[in-house]
Amino acid sequence: MRFSSSIASALLGLSSVVSASVVHKPVAVAERALEYVIKPKMVIISMFAPEAEIWYGIPEFNLLARNITLPGASPLFPDVHCTENGDVCQVITGESEINAAVTIASLVRSPRFDLTTSYFMIAGIAGINPEVATICSVTFARYAVQVALQHEFDPRDIPANYSTGYIPLGATSPSEYPQNIYGTEVFEVNQDLQKIAANFARKATLNDSDAAVAYRALYAHDEIYAAGASSSGPSVVECDVATSDVYYSGKLLGEAFGNFTTLITNGTGNYCSTAQEDNATLEALLRAASEKLVDYSRVIVMRTASDFDRPFLGGSATYNLFESSVQGAFLPAVANLYLAGIKVVEGILDGWNSTFAQGVNATNYVGDIFGTLGGEPDFGLGPVVAGDILSKRDVLMKRNIRNVPARLPRA
């Protein structure tokens, strides 16, 4: 989710995109108790109200036909919404990593749902790296990287040879691979499914705005931002997502987190979009997959670009964030969640019997840095080194229990 108070007024115009009937649910429907387990084919994961409401009042299906209160959900969004036949459901996690993790962990263990064959589509707005794509675009990720899970120094305190105040955990320089691994640093999802979803989305006619067209032109003065300045408007791009509770803005932070994405994925990841929830959502789904509650190879990460993650040449990082509404991309990005996302949902539902019921075989590694679900990660330090690091941490912990001082990362 990317949102600031400067665009709050833009929400008043959302009714031109979202049906007015979505605001109020009939009490009788909202409180209806379901007496059987719902087995959805698709679960849409939204993070906050605008992302959720764009799916209401649409012609394809009625997500508010069934509303199931979910214990453990965000108090702001206590219900899971489903179509009458249960084929499509939506959960709204609440914003930030903690909300996402708790909500998804609650969903996957709810006795009201059988999610063993469900596809999950994270569908939220995000910031965008102008080196890779432009505002209003739709991105589909292979990797999600928890970019702020690092040591941090105030930039005024760092040595002259450091490019950033962010240092990987257990390392002593920005370019050194982290030596303390928590397990949520990076996730890889099914690349074959990613490409299928992106191709479905390419059938959509994406929303744009005159303000966004004008704002893109400001990035034309620096050739490195050619993608951001694109005169052809928004497109569907396959590139990777950063997760950070910190809502950041600026060239230096964008470059630092882009470099960390490249580092943590062993040179494969391509940082483009910024989010606050995705690694948390993916960790909750991965733990559920380890218990056979979900199929992790059925996860799609879609983010639409509501603002640039850094300013144009000569612009300021503060203006880029605090005045992001002038970019004119918030409402189109929200609209494109539906316009692109519905093509993915329909593609999976229409091809259920022929393709998707049995699943899409992943030809790439799928999972976390530990190899929790099996297979060998194509990122990280390798199983031998990673195992050695974990063994050393275990030894240090045991020593610490015996009151022997040990240098361990803060928990």
Short mmCIF file of C-alpha atoms in Angstrom, two decimals:
data_model
loop_
_atom_site.label_atom_id
_atom_site.label_comp_id
_atom_site.label_asym_id
_atom_site.label_seq_id
_atom_site.Cartn_x
_atom_site.Cartn_y
_atom_site.Cartn_z
CA MET A 1 0.00 0.00 0.00
CA ARG A 2 1.23 3.49 -0.86
CA PHE A 3 -0.92 6.31 0.48
CA SER A 4 -0.45 9.76 2.01
CA SER A 5 -2.65 12.47 3.44
CA SER A 6 -2.04 14.68 0.42
CA ILE A 7 -4.18 12.40 -1.71
CA ALA A 8 -6.99 11.93 0.79
CA SER A 9 -9.09 14.42 -1.12
CA ALA A 10 -8.72 12.31 -4.25
CA LEU A 11 -10.73 9.58 -2.57
CA LEU A 12 -13.80 11.76 -2.95
CA GLY A 13 -13.54 11.16 -6.67
CA LEU A 14 -13.28 7.43 -6.33
CA SER A 15 -17.02 7.10 -6.79
CA SER A 16 -16.47 7.70 -10.51
CA VAL A 17 -14.55 4.46 -10.59
CA VAL A 18 -16.28 2.47 -7.85
CA SER A 19 -20.04 1.94 -7.59
CA ALA A 20 -21.67 3.93 -4.81
CA SER A 21 -23.56 0.83 -3.72
CA VAL A 22 -20.41 -0.76 -2.31
CA VAL A 23 -20.23 1.38 0.80
CA HIS A 24 -23.12 -0.24 2.63
CA LYS A 25 -23.76 -3.98 2.98
CA PRO A 26 -27.24 -5.25 3.88
CA VAL A 27 -27.10 -6.25 7.53
CA ALA A 28 -28.84 -9.55 6.88
CA VAL A 29 -26.24 -10.49 4.28
CA ALA A 30 -23.29 -9.26 6.31
CA GLU A 31 -24.32 -11.29 9.33
CA ARG A 32 -25.34 -14.43 7.48
CA ALA A 33 -23.71 -17.50 9.01
CA LEU A 34 -22.35 -20.03 6.53
CA GLU A 35 -22.97 -23.63 7.42
CA TYR A 36 -20.45 -25.14 5.05
CA VAL A 37 -16.82 -24.71 4.10
CA ILE A 38 -16.03 -22.36 1.22
CA LYS A 39 -13.43 -23.59 -1.26
CA PRO A 40 -12.51 -20.57 -3.40
CA LYS A 41 -10.66 -20.83 -6.67
CA MET A 42 -9.30 -17.29 -6.29
CA VAL A 43 -8.57 -15.19 -3.20
CA ILE A 44 -7.96 -11.49 -3.81
CA ILE A 45 -5.76 -9.94 -1.12
CA SER A 46 -6.37 -6.22 -0.63
CA MET A 47 -4.68 -4.06 1.99
CA PHE A 48 -6.94 -1.05 2.57
CA ALA A 49 -10.31 0.35 1.56
CA PRO A 50 -9.64 1.85 -1.91
CA GLU A 51 -7.90 -1.34 -3.05
CA ALA A 52 -10.81 -3.40 -1.76
CA GLU A 53 -13.73 -1.28 -2.92
CA ILE A 54 -12.65 -1.18 -6.56
CA TRP A 55 -13.83 -4.81 -6.74
CA TYR A 56 -17.36 -4.01 -5.56
CA GLY A 57 -20.28 -3.22 -7.85
CA ILE A 58 -18.52 -4.72 -10.88
CA PRO A 59 -20.45 -6.56 -13.61
CA GLU A 60 -18.49 -9.81 -13.46
CA PHE A 61 -19.44 -10.96 -9.95
CA ASN A 62 -20.69 -9.78 -6.57
CA LEU A 63 -18.00 -10.08 -3.91
CA LEU A 64 -20.44 -8.96 -1.23
CA ALA A 65 -22.87 -11.84 -1.72
CA ARG A 66 -21.39 -13.70 1.25
CA ASN A 67 -19.60 -12.05 4.17
CA ILE A 68 -17.84 -14.21 6.72
CA THR A 69 -16.48 -12.72 9.93
CA LEU A 70 -12.87 -13.83 10.36
CA PRO A 71 -11.51 -14.11 13.92
CA GLY A 72 -8.04 -12.56 13.93
CA ALA A 73 -8.75 -10.18 11.06
CA SER A 74 -8.10 -6.46 11.26
CA PRO A 75 -10.79 -4.71 13.34
CA LEU A 76 -11.13 -2.31 10.42
CA PHE A 77 -11.87 -5.15 8.00
CA PRO A 78 -13.38 -8.02 10.00
CA ASP A 79 -15.03 -9.90 7.12
CA VAL A 80 -13.92 -12.06 4.23
CA HIS A 81 -16.13 -11.33 1.21
CA CYS A 82 -17.11 -14.04 -1.29
CA THR A 83 -19.28 -14.55 -4.33
CA GLU A 84 -22.48 -16.55 -3.95
CA ASN A 85 -20.88 -19.70 -5.39
CA GLY A 86 -17.68 -19.18 -3.37
CA ASP A 87 -15.41 -19.21 -6.41
CA VAL A 88 -13.90 -15.80 -5.63
CA CYS A 89 -13.19 -14.37 -2.18
CA GLN A 90 -11.47 -11.25 -0.90
CA VAL A 91 -9.62 -10.62 2.33
CA ILE A 92 -8.50 -7.13 3.43
CA THR A 93 -5.41 -7.36 5.61
CA GLY A 94 -5.00 -3.83 6.90
CA GLU A 95 -1.83 -1.89 6.11
CA SER A 96 1.76 -2.75 7.08
CA GLU A 97 3.59 -5.99 7.73
CA ILE A 98 2.10 -6.91 11.11
CA ASN A 99 -1.48 -6.46 9.95
CA ALA A 100 -0.83 -8.49 6.82
CA ALA A 101 0.88 -11.35 8.64
CA VAL A 102 -1.78 -11.68 11.34
CA THR A 103 -4.72 -11.45 8.96
CA ILE A 104 -3.37 -14.00 6.47
CA ALA A 105 -2.30 -16.36 9.27
CA SER A 106 -5.86 -16.15 10.60
CA LEU A 107 -7.38 -16.75 7.18
CA VAL A 108 -5.39 -19.85 6.30
CA ARG A 109 -6.32 -21.52 9.61
CA SER A 110 -9.99 -20.62 9.56
CA PRO A 111 -12.29 -23.67 9.55
CA ARG A 112 -14.64 -21.73 7.27
CA PHE A 113 -12.32 -22.11 4.28
CA ASP A 114 -10.58 -24.85 2.31
CA LEU A 115 -7.71 -23.05 0.58
CA THR A 116 -5.71 -26.07 -0.55
CA THR A 117 -6.33 -25.40 -4.25
CA SER A 118 -6.94 -21.64 -4.11
CA TYR A 119 -4.96 -19.09 -6.09
CA PHE A 120 -3.95 -16.01 -4.11
CA MET A 121 -3.51 -12.66 -5.82
CA ILE A 122 -2.01 -9.80 -3.84
CA ALA A 123 -3.62 -6.79 -5.51
CA GLY A 124 -2.42 -3.45 -4.18
CA ILE A 125 -1.03 -0.09 -5.20
CA ALA A 126 2.65 0.76 -4.85
CA GLY A 127 5.40 3.21 -5.54
CA ILE A 128 7.35 2.69 -8.77
CA ASN A 129 11.01 2.93 -9.75
CA PRO A 130 11.21 5.19 -12.85
CA GLU A 131 14.24 3.24 -14.04
CA VAL A 132 11.95 0.26 -14.68
CA ALA A 133 8.35 1.42 -15.23
CA THR A 134 6.05 4.40 -15.03
CA ILE A 135 3.10 5.49 -12.91
CA CYS A 136 -0.27 3.77 -13.47
CA SER A 137 1.54 0.64 -14.69
CA VAL A 138 0.78 -2.88 -13.49
CA THR A 139 3.63 -5.01 -12.13
CA PHE A 140 3.89 -8.73 -11.46
CA ALA A 141 6.72 -9.88 -9.20
CA ARG A 142 8.82 -13.01 -9.05
CA TYR A 143 10.71 -11.85 -5.95
CA ALA A 144 9.55 -9.96 -2.87
CA VAL A 145 12.38 -8.48 -0.81
CA GLN A 146 12.18 -7.15 2.76
CA VAL A 147 14.53 -4.27 2.04
CA ALA A 148 14.49 -2.59 5.46
CA LEU A 149 15.44 -5.74 7.37
CA GLN A 150 18.99 -4.44 7.81
CA HIS A 151 21.23 -2.48 10.14
CA GLU A 152 20.55 1.24 9.80
CA PHE A 153 22.75 4.25 10.47
CA ASP A 154 21.80 7.87 10.09
CA PRO A 155 23.46 8.91 6.78
CA ARG A 156 25.22 11.73 8.62
CA ASP A 157 27.08 9.13 10.70
CA ILE A 158 28.32 6.80 7.95
CA PRO A 159 31.89 6.57 6.61
CA ALA A 160 32.70 8.36 3.38
CA ASN A 161 33.05 5.07 1.50
CA TYR A 162 29.49 3.95 2.34
CA SER A 163 26.80 4.66 -0.24
CA THR A 164 23.94 4.25 2.25
CA GLY A 165 23.18 3.93 5.95
CA TYR A 166 21.58 0.51 5.37
CA ILE A 167 23.95 -2.40 6.02
CA PRO A 168 22.82 -6.05 5.66
CA LEU A 169 22.43 -7.83 9.00
CA GLY A 170 25.70 -9.29 10.25
CA ALA A 171 27.66 -7.50 7.52
CA THR A 172 29.92 -4.46 7.77
CA SER A 173 29.40 -2.89 4.34
CA PRO A 174 26.40 -2.26 2.06
CA SER A 175 27.62 -4.68 -0.61
CA GLU A 176 28.20 -7.67 1.72
CA TYR A 177 25.62 -10.46 1.74
CA PRO A 178 23.77 -10.62 5.08
CA GLN A 179 25.32 -13.05 7.53
CA ASN A 180 22.39 -13.10 9.94
CA ILE A 181 19.45 -14.65 8.12
CA TYR A 182 15.95 -14.40 9.60
CA GLY A 183 14.16 -16.17 6.76
CA THR A 184 11.79 -13.46 5.56
CA GLU A 185 14.35 -11.44 3.60
CA VAL A 186 13.31 -12.73 0.19
CA PHE A 187 10.59 -14.90 -1.31
CA GLU A 188 10.33 -16.30 -4.80
CA VAL A 189 6.97 -17.17 -6.33
CA ASN A 190 6.02 -19.26 -9.35
CA GLN A 191 7.55 -17.50 -12.37
CA ASP A 192 5.50 -19.55 -14.82
CA LEU A 193 2.30 -18.40 -13.11
CA GLN A 194 3.67 -14.85 -12.93
CA LYS A 195 4.06 -14.78 -16.71
CA ILE A 196 0.61 -16.30 -17.29
CA ALA A 197 -0.95 -13.68 -15.01
CA ALA A 198 0.96 -10.85 -16.70
CA ASN A 199 -0.20 -12.03 -20.12
CA PHE A 200 -3.81 -12.15 -18.92
CA ALA A 201 -3.41 -8.59 -17.62
CA ARG A 202 -2.01 -7.40 -20.95
CA LYS A 203 -5.48 -7.91 -22.42
CA ALA A 204 -6.72 -4.98 -20.35
CA THR A 205 -6.97 -1.38 -21.45
CA LEU A 206 -5.29 0.43 -18.57
CA ASN A 207 -6.47 3.67 -16.99
CA ASP A 208 -4.37 6.83 -17.16
CA SER A 209 -4.84 10.55 -16.50
CA ASP A 210 -3.83 13.84 -18.09
CA ALA A 211 -1.96 14.76 -14.91
CA ALA A 212 0.03 11.51 -15.05
CA VAL A 213 0.92 12.13 -18.69
CA ALA A 214 2.22 15.59 -17.83
CA TYR A 215 4.12 14.40 -14.75
CA ARG A 216 5.91 11.63 -16.67
CA ALA A 217 7.40 14.25 -18.96
CA LEU A 218 9.37 15.67 -16.02
CA TYR A 219 11.43 12.46 -15.98
CA ALA A 220 12.48 12.82 -19.62
CA HIS A 221 15.42 15.04 -18.62
CA ASP A 222 17.39 12.05 -17.30
CA GLU A 223 17.83 9.15 -19.72
CA ILE A 224 18.11 6.65 -16.86
CA TYR A 225 14.43 7.37 -16.23
CA ALA A 226 13.33 6.63 -19.79
CA ALA A 227 10.89 3.99 -18.56
CA GLY A 228 9.32 6.43 -16.13
CA ALA A 229 9.03 9.11 -18.82
CA SER A 230 7.37 6.72 -21.27
CA SER A 231 5.11 8.59 -23.68
CA SER A 232 3.19 5.38 -24.39
CA GLY A 233 1.68 5.44 -20.91
CA PRO A 234 1.21 2.60 -18.43
CA SER A 235 1.98 -1.00 -19.27
CA VAL A 236 2.23 -4.43 -17.67
CA VAL A 237 5.75 -5.11 -16.40
CA GLU A 238 7.34 -8.18 -14.83
CA CYS A 239 9.61 -6.86 -12.08
CA ASP A 240 10.08 -7.23 -8.36
CA VAL A 241 8.61 -5.74 -5.21
CA ALA A 242 10.22 -4.30 -2.08
CA THR A 243 8.54 -4.58 1.32
CA SER A 244 9.10 -1.95 4.00
CA ASP A 245 6.94 -0.64 6.82
CA VAL A 246 8.80 2.64 6.33
CA TYR A 247 7.09 4.69 3.59
CA TYR A 248 10.21 6.06 1.94
CA SER A 249 10.95 8.47 -0.87
CA GLY A 250 14.12 9.55 -2.63
CA LYS A 251 16.82 8.61 -5.09
CA LEU A 252 19.34 7.48 -2.47
CA LEU A 253 16.95 5.16 -0.65
CA GLY A 254 15.55 3.85 -3.93
CA GLU A 255 19.05 3.06 -5.17
CA ALA A 256 20.05 1.46 -1.86
CA PHE A 257 17.02 -0.81 -1.83
CA GLY A 258 17.46 -1.60 -5.50
CA ASN A 259 21.05 -2.65 -4.79
CA PHE A 260 19.91 -4.76 -1.84
CA THR A 261 17.32 -6.47 -4.04
CA THR A 262 20.04 -7.34 -6.54
CA LEU A 263 22.33 -8.53 -3.75
CA ILE A 264 19.82 -10.69 -1.86
CA THR A 265 18.58 -12.39 -5.08
CA ASN A 266 22.12 -13.10 -6.30
CA GLY A 267 21.75 -10.66 -9.18
CA THR A 268 18.41 -11.91 -10.48
CA GLY A 269 15.91 -9.51 -8.91
CA ASN A 270 14.84 -6.27 -10.58
CA TYR A 271 13.49 -3.79 -8.02
CA CYS A 272 10.58 -1.75 -9.32
CA SER A 273 7.65 -1.49 -6.90
CA THR A 274 7.38 -0.55 -3.23
CA ALA A 275 4.91 -2.07 -0.78
CA GLN A 276 4.35 -2.38 2.96
CA GLU A 277 2.94 -5.89 3.26
CA ASP A 278 4.08 -8.45 0.70
CA ASN A 279 6.85 -10.31 2.53
CA ALA A 280 4.59 -10.61 5.57
CA THR A 281 1.76 -12.00 3.47
CA LEU A 282 4.11 -14.41 1.72
CA GLU A 283 5.63 -15.66 4.98
CA ALA A 284 2.17 -16.40 6.38
CA LEU A 285 1.26 -18.26 3.18
CA LEU A 286 4.56 -20.14 3.18
CA ARG A 287 4.05 -21.38 6.74
CA ALA A 288 0.55 -22.46 5.76
CA ALA A 289 1.99 -24.26 2.73
CA SER A 290 4.41 -26.13 4.98
CA GLU A 291 1.31 -27.48 6.76
CA LYS A 292 -0.39 -28.34 3.41
CA LEU A 293 -3.08 -25.71 4.03
CA VAL A 294 -2.31 -23.82 0.81
CA ASP A 295 -0.32 -24.38 -2.38
CA TYR A 296 2.49 -21.82 -2.46
CA SER A 297 2.98 -22.24 -6.20
CA ARG A 298 -0.44 -20.58 -6.67
CA VAL A 299 0.56 -17.12 -5.42
CA ILE A 300 0.48 -14.02 -7.65
CA VAL A 301 1.92 -10.65 -6.58
CA MET A 302 0.37 -7.76 -8.53
CA ARG A 303 1.07 -4.12 -7.72
CA THR A 304 -0.08 -1.05 -9.63
CA ALA A 305 1.95 2.17 -9.61
CA SER A 306 0.33 5.05 -7.74
CA ASP A 307 3.43 7.29 -7.46
CA PHE A 308 7.15 7.40 -8.21
CA ASP A 309 9.54 6.21 -5.49
CA ARG A 310 11.97 9.07 -6.23
CA PRO A 311 11.80 12.57 -7.70
CA PHE A 312 12.62 13.70 -11.22
CA LEU A 313 15.99 15.35 -11.86
CA GLY A 314 16.07 18.55 -9.81
CA GLY A 315 13.06 17.58 -7.72
CA SER A 316 13.09 16.91 -3.98
CA ALA A 317 12.34 13.70 -2.11
CA THR A 318 9.96 15.53 0.22
CA TYR A 319 7.96 17.03 -2.64
CA ASN A 320 7.82 13.62 -4.29
CA LEU A 321 6.18 12.17 -1.18
CA PHE A 322 4.15 14.96 0.38
CA GLU A 323 2.76 16.24 -2.93
CA SER A 324 2.36 12.87 -4.60
CA SER A 325 -1.24 13.68 -5.53
CA VAL A 326 -0.01 16.00 -8.29
CA GLN A 327 1.30 12.94 -10.11
CA GLY A 328 -2.28 12.05 -10.99
CA ALA A 329 -1.68 8.33 -10.62
CA PHE A 330 -3.55 7.31 -7.49
CA LEU A 331 -7.02 6.88 -8.97
CA PRO A 332 -5.78 5.25 -12.21
CA ALA A 333 -3.62 2.85 -10.17
CA VAL A 334 -6.62 1.84 -8.08
CA ALA A 335 -8.75 1.42 -11.20
CA ASN A 336 -6.05 -0.69 -12.82
CA LEU A 337 -6.15 -3.13 -9.92
CA TYR A 338 -9.57 -4.09 -11.21
CA LEU A 339 -8.98 -3.58 -14.93
CA ALA A 340 -5.88 -5.79 -14.98
CA GLY A 341 -6.83 -8.00 -12.06
CA ILE A 342 -10.19 -9.04 -13.48
CA LYS A 343 -8.41 -10.40 -16.55
CA VAL A 344 -6.31 -12.59 -14.25
CA VAL A 345 -9.32 -13.76 -12.26
CA GLU A 346 -11.34 -14.52 -15.39
CA GLY A 347 -8.41 -16.25 -17.03
CA ILE A 348 -7.98 -18.60 -14.10
CA LEU A 349 -11.70 -19.28 -13.71
CA ASP A 350 -12.23 -19.83 -17.45
CA GLY A 351 -9.25 -22.17 -17.64
CA TRP A 352 -9.94 -23.96 -14.37
CA ASN A 353 -10.80 -27.39 -15.73
CA SER A 354 -8.21 -27.37 -18.50
CA THR A 355 -5.24 -25.83 -16.69
CA PHE A 356 -5.57 -24.31 -13.26
CA ALA A 357 -7.36 -26.94 -11.17
CA GLN A 358 -4.27 -29.13 -11.29
CA GLY A 359 -1.93 -26.16 -10.83
CA VAL A 360 0.79 -24.50 -12.89
CA ASN A 361 4.09 -26.33 -12.63
CA ALA A 362 6.88 -24.02 -11.48
CA THR A 363 10.11 -24.44 -13.42
CA ASN A 364 11.90 -22.06 -11.04
CA TYR A 365 12.59 -22.42 -7.34
CA VAL A 366 9.58 -21.42 -5.21
CA GLY A 367 9.84 -20.50 -1.53
CA ASP A 368 12.07 -18.79 1.03
CA ILE A 369 15.80 -18.56 1.63
CA PHE A 370 15.76 -21.65 3.89
CA GLY A 371 14.24 -23.99 1.31
CA THR A 372 11.37 -24.61 3.71
CA LEU A 373 9.10 -26.12 1.06
CA GLY A 374 11.82 -28.21 -0.56
CA GLY A 375 14.18 -27.55 -3.42
CA GLU A 376 17.33 -25.46 -3.39
CA PRO A 377 17.00 -21.67 -3.43
CA ASP A 378 18.60 -19.92 -6.41
CA PHE A 379 19.52 -17.05 -4.10
CA GLY A 380 21.33 -16.86 -0.78
CA LEU A 381 24.69 -18.23 0.28
CA GLY A 382 23.92 -21.83 -0.61
CA PRO A 383 22.82 -24.67 1.68
CA VAL A 384 26.29 -25.38 3.09
CA VAL A 385 27.07 -21.79 4.08
CA ALA A 386 23.50 -21.08 5.19
CA GLY A 387 23.49 -24.22 7.30
CA ASP A 388 26.79 -23.19 8.84
CA ILE A 389 25.38 -19.77 9.74
CA LEU A 390 22.34 -21.35 11.36
CA SER A 391 24.53 -23.78 13.29
CA LYS A 392 26.70 -20.94 14.59
CA ARG A 393 23.61 -19.01 15.68
CA ASP A 394 22.37 -22.09 17.52
CA VAL A 395 25.70 -22.48 19.32
CA LEU A 396 25.75 -18.79 20.25
CA MET A 397 22.24 -19.01 21.60
CA LYS A 398 23.12 -22.02 23.75
CA ARG A 399 26.17 -20.19 25.09
CA ASN A 400 24.03 -17.20 25.88
CA ILE A 401 21.64 -19.39 27.87
CA ARG A 402 24.65 -20.38 29.97
CA ASN A 403 25.28 -16.66 30.64
CA VAL A 404 28.21 -16.53 28.23
CA PRO A 405 28.13 -13.20 26.35
CA ALA A 406 27.20 -13.65 22.71
CA ARG A 407 26.79 -11.12 19.91
CA LEU A 408 23.36 -11.89 18.49
CA PRO A 409 21.01 -9.70 16.49
CA ARG A 410 18.33 -8.01 18.53
CA ALA A 411 14.99 -9.79 18.38
#
